[in-house]
Short mmCIF file of C-alpha atoms in Angstrom, two decimals:
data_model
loop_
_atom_site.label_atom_id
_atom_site.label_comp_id
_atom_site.label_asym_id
_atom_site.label_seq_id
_atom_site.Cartn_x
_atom_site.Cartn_y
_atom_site.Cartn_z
CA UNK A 290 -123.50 85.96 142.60
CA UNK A 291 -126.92 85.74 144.02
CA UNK A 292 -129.66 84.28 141.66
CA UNK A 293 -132.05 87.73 142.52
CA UNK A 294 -129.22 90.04 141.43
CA UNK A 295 -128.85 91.13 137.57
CA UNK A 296 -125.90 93.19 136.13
CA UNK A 297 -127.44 96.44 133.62
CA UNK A 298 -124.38 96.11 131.48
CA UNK A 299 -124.20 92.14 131.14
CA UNK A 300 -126.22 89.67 129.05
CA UNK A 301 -125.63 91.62 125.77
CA UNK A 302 -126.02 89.99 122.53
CA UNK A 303 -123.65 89.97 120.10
CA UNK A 304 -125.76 90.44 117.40
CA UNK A 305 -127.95 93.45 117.92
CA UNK A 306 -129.62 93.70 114.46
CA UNK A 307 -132.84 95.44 116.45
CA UNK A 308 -132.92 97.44 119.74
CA UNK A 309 -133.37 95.28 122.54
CA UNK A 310 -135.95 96.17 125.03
CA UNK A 311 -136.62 94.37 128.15
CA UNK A 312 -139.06 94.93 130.92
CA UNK A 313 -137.35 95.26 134.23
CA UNK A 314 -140.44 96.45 136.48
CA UNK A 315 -143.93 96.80 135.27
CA UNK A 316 -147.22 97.40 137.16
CA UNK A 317 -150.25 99.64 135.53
CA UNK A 318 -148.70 102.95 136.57
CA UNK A 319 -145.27 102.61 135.43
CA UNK A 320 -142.79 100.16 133.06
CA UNK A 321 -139.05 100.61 133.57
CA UNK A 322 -136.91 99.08 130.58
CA UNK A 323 -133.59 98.51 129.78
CA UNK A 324 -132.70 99.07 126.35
CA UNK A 325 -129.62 98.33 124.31
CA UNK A 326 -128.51 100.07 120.93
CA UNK A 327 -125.47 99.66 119.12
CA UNK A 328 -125.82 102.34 116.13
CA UNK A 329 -129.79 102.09 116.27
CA UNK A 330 -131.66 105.51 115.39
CA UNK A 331 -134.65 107.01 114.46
CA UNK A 332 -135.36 107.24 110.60
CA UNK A 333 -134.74 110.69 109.53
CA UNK A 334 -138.67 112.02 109.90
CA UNK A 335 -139.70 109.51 112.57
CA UNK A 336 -140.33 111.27 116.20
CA UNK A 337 -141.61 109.14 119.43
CA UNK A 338 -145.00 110.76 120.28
CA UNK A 339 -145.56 109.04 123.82
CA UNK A 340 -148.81 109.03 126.12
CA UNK A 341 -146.56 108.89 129.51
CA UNK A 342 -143.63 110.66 130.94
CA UNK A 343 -140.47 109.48 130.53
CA UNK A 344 -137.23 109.52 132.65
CA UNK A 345 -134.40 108.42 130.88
CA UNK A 346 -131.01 108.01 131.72
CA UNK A 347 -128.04 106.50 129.58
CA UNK A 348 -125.72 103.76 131.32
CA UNK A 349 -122.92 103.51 129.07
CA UNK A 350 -122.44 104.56 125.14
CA UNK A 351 -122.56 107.15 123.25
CA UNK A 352 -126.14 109.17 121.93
CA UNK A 353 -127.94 112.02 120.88
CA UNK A 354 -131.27 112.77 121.11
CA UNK A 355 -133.38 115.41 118.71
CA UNK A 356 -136.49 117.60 119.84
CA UNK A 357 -139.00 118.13 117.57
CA UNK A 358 -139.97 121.60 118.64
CA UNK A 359 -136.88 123.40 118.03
CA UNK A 360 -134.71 120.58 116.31
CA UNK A 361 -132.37 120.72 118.93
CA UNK A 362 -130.50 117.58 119.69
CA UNK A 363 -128.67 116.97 122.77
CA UNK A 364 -125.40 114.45 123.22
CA UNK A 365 -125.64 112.20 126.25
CA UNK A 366 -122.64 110.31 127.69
CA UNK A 367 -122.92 107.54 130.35
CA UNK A 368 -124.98 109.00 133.55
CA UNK A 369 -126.99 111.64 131.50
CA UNK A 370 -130.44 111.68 132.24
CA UNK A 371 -133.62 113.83 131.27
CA UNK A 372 -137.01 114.15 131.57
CA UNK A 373 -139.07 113.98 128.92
CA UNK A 374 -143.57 114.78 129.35
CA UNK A 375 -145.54 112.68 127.18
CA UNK A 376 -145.90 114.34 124.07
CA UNK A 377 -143.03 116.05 123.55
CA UNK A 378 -141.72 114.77 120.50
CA UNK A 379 -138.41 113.31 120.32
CA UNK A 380 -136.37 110.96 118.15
CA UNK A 381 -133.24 109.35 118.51
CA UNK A 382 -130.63 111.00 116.32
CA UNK A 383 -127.46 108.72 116.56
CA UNK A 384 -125.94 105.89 119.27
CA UNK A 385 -122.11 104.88 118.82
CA UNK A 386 -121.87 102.31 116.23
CA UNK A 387 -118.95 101.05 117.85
CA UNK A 388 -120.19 100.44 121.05
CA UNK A 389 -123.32 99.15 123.17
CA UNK A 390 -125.26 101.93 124.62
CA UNK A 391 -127.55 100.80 127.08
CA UNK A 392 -130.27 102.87 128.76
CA UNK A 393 -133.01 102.67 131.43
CA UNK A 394 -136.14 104.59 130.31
CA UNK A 395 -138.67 104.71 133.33
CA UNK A 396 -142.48 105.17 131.52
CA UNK A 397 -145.00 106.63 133.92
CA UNK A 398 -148.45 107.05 132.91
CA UNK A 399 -150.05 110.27 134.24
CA UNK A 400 -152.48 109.64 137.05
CA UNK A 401 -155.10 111.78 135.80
CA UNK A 402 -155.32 109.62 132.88
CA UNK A 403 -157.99 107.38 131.65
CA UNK B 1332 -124.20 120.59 127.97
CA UNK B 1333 -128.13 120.94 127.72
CA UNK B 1334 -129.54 122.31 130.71
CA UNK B 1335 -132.35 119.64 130.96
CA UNK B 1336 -129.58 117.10 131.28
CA UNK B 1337 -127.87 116.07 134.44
CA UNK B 1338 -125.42 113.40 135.13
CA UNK B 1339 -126.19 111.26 138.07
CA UNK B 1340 -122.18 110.80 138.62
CA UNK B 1341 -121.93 114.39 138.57
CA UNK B 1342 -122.44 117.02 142.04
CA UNK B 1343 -121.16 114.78 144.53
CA UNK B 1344 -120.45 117.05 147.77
CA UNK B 1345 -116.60 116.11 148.66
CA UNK B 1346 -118.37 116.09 152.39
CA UNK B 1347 -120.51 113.48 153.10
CA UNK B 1348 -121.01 112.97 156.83
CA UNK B 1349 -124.51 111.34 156.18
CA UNK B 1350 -125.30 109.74 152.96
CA UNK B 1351 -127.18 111.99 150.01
CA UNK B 1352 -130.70 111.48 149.13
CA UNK B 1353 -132.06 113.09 146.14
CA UNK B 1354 -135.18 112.70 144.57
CA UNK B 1355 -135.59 112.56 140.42
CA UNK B 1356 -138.84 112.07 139.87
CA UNK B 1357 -141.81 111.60 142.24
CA UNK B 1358 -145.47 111.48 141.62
CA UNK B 1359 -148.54 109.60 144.20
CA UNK B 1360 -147.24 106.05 142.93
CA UNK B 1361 -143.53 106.11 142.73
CA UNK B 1362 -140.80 108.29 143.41
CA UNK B 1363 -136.85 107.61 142.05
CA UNK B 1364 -134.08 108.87 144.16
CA UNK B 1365 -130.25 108.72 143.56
CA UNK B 1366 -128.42 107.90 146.90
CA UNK B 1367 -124.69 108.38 147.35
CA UNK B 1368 -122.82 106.89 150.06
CA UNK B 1369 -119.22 106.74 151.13
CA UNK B 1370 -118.82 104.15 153.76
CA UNK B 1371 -122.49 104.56 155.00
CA UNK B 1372 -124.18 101.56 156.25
CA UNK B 1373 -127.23 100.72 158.41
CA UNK B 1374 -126.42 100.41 162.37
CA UNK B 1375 -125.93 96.67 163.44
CA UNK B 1376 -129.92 96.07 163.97
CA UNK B 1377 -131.48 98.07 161.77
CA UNK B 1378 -133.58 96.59 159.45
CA UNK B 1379 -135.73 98.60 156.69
CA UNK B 1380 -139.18 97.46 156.64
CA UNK B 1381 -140.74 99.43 153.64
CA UNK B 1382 -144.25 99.94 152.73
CA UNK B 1383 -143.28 99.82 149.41
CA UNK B 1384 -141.82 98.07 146.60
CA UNK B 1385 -138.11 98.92 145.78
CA UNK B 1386 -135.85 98.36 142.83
CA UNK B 1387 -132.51 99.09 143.35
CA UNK B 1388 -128.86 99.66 140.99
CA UNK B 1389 -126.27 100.35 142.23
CA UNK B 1390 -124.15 102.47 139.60
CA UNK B 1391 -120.51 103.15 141.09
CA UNK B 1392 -119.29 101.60 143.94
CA UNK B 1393 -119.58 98.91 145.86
CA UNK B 1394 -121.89 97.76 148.31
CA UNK B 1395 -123.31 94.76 150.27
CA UNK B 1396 -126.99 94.23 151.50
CA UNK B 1397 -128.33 92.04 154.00
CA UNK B 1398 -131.30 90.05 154.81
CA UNK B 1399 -133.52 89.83 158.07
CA UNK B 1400 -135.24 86.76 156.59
CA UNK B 1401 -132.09 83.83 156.64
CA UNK B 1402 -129.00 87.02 157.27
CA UNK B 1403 -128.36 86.16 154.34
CA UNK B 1404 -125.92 88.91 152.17
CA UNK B 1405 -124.96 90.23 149.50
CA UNK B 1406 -122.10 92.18 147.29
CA UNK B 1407 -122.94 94.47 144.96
CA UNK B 1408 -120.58 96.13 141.97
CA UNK B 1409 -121.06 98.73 139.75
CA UNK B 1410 -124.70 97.55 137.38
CA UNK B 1411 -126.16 95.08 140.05
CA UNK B 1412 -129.50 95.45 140.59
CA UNK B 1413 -132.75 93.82 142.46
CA UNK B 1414 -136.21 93.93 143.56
CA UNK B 1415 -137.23 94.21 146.82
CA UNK B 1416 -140.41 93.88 147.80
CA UNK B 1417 -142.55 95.98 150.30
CA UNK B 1418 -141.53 94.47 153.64
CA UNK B 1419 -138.24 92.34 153.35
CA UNK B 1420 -136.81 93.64 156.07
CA UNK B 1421 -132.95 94.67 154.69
CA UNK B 1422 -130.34 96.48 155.60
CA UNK B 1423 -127.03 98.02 154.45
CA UNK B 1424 -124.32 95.85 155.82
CA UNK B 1425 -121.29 98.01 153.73
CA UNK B 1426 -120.56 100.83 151.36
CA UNK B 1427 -116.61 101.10 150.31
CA UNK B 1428 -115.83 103.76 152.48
CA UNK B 1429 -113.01 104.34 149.52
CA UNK B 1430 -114.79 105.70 146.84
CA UNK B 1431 -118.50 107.09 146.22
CA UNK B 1432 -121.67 104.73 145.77
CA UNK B 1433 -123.76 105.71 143.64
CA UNK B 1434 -127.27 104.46 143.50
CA UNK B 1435 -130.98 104.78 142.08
CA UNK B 1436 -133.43 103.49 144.16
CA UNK B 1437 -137.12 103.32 142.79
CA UNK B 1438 -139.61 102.92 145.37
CA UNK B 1439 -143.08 101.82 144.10
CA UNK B 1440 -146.45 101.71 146.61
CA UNK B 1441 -148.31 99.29 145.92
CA UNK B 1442 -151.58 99.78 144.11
CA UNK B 1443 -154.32 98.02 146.04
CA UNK B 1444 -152.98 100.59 148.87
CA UNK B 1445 -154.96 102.48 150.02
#
């Protein structure tokens, strides 16, 4: 295994009492992140309200995702992706208890910004 | 199945005489593509030289990269991914010609280009 190749799915902790987020690219434009849940949601009333686009796909798990607009909530299984524009209010309903679900969110800032 | 969501293991064309190139997301900094190959690799001598940042993953398969700088290669499974940078000149030495690979390739210019 070379030392500048990474596995998505390895170097999970056992103990996940938080979300893990970790950088994987940054510059000012754009952050990519992996992030690992194991039965992490949003609190019932609490919606991500974001100032950049995200792309979002989930690796592996189990999740849904809820919209604030209509309240509709989508299920994602491993290699579901979206797109979601910066302020479109979202919240993560439910990942698998049971298992790790790990994602790669892509944040892009809007180049008309600032 | 919500029709915002896609699944980047999903509409793989059973034909594949050249490998797929698809792009997710694009804006002036970055664009994200999903490649799929099925045996594809680069000719003997042909080395990409990229204007632009990449990070790579690949996602299904298996593949193997190579290096202009020492030849040096290497072997990629399913979660593997790297960085690399705006002229390290690579190439693709293999894709299993057995089974799909699936990959997302990020390419980021740089931004003092320009």
């Amino acid at each position: 295994m070379n030392a500048r190749v990474k596995n998505v799915f390895a170097n999970i902790p056992s103990d996940l009492p938080e979300e893990l987020f970790q950088t994987l690219v940054q510059d000012s434009h754009l952050r990519l992140e992996r992030i690992v849940s194991r039965g992490h949601a949003s609190s019932a009333d609490e919606w991500y309200d974001q100032d950049f686009d995200e792309w979002v796909i989930l690796l592996e798990g189990k999740a849904r995702l809820q919209f604030a607009k209509d309240k509709s909530i989508i299920t994602l299984k491993a290699g579901d992706y979206l797109f979601i524009p910066a302020h479109e209010k979202h919240r993560v309903d439910w990942t698998d208890p049971a298992v790790e679900s790990i994602w790669l969110a892509l944040h892009i800032n809007r180049i008309s910004d600032g």
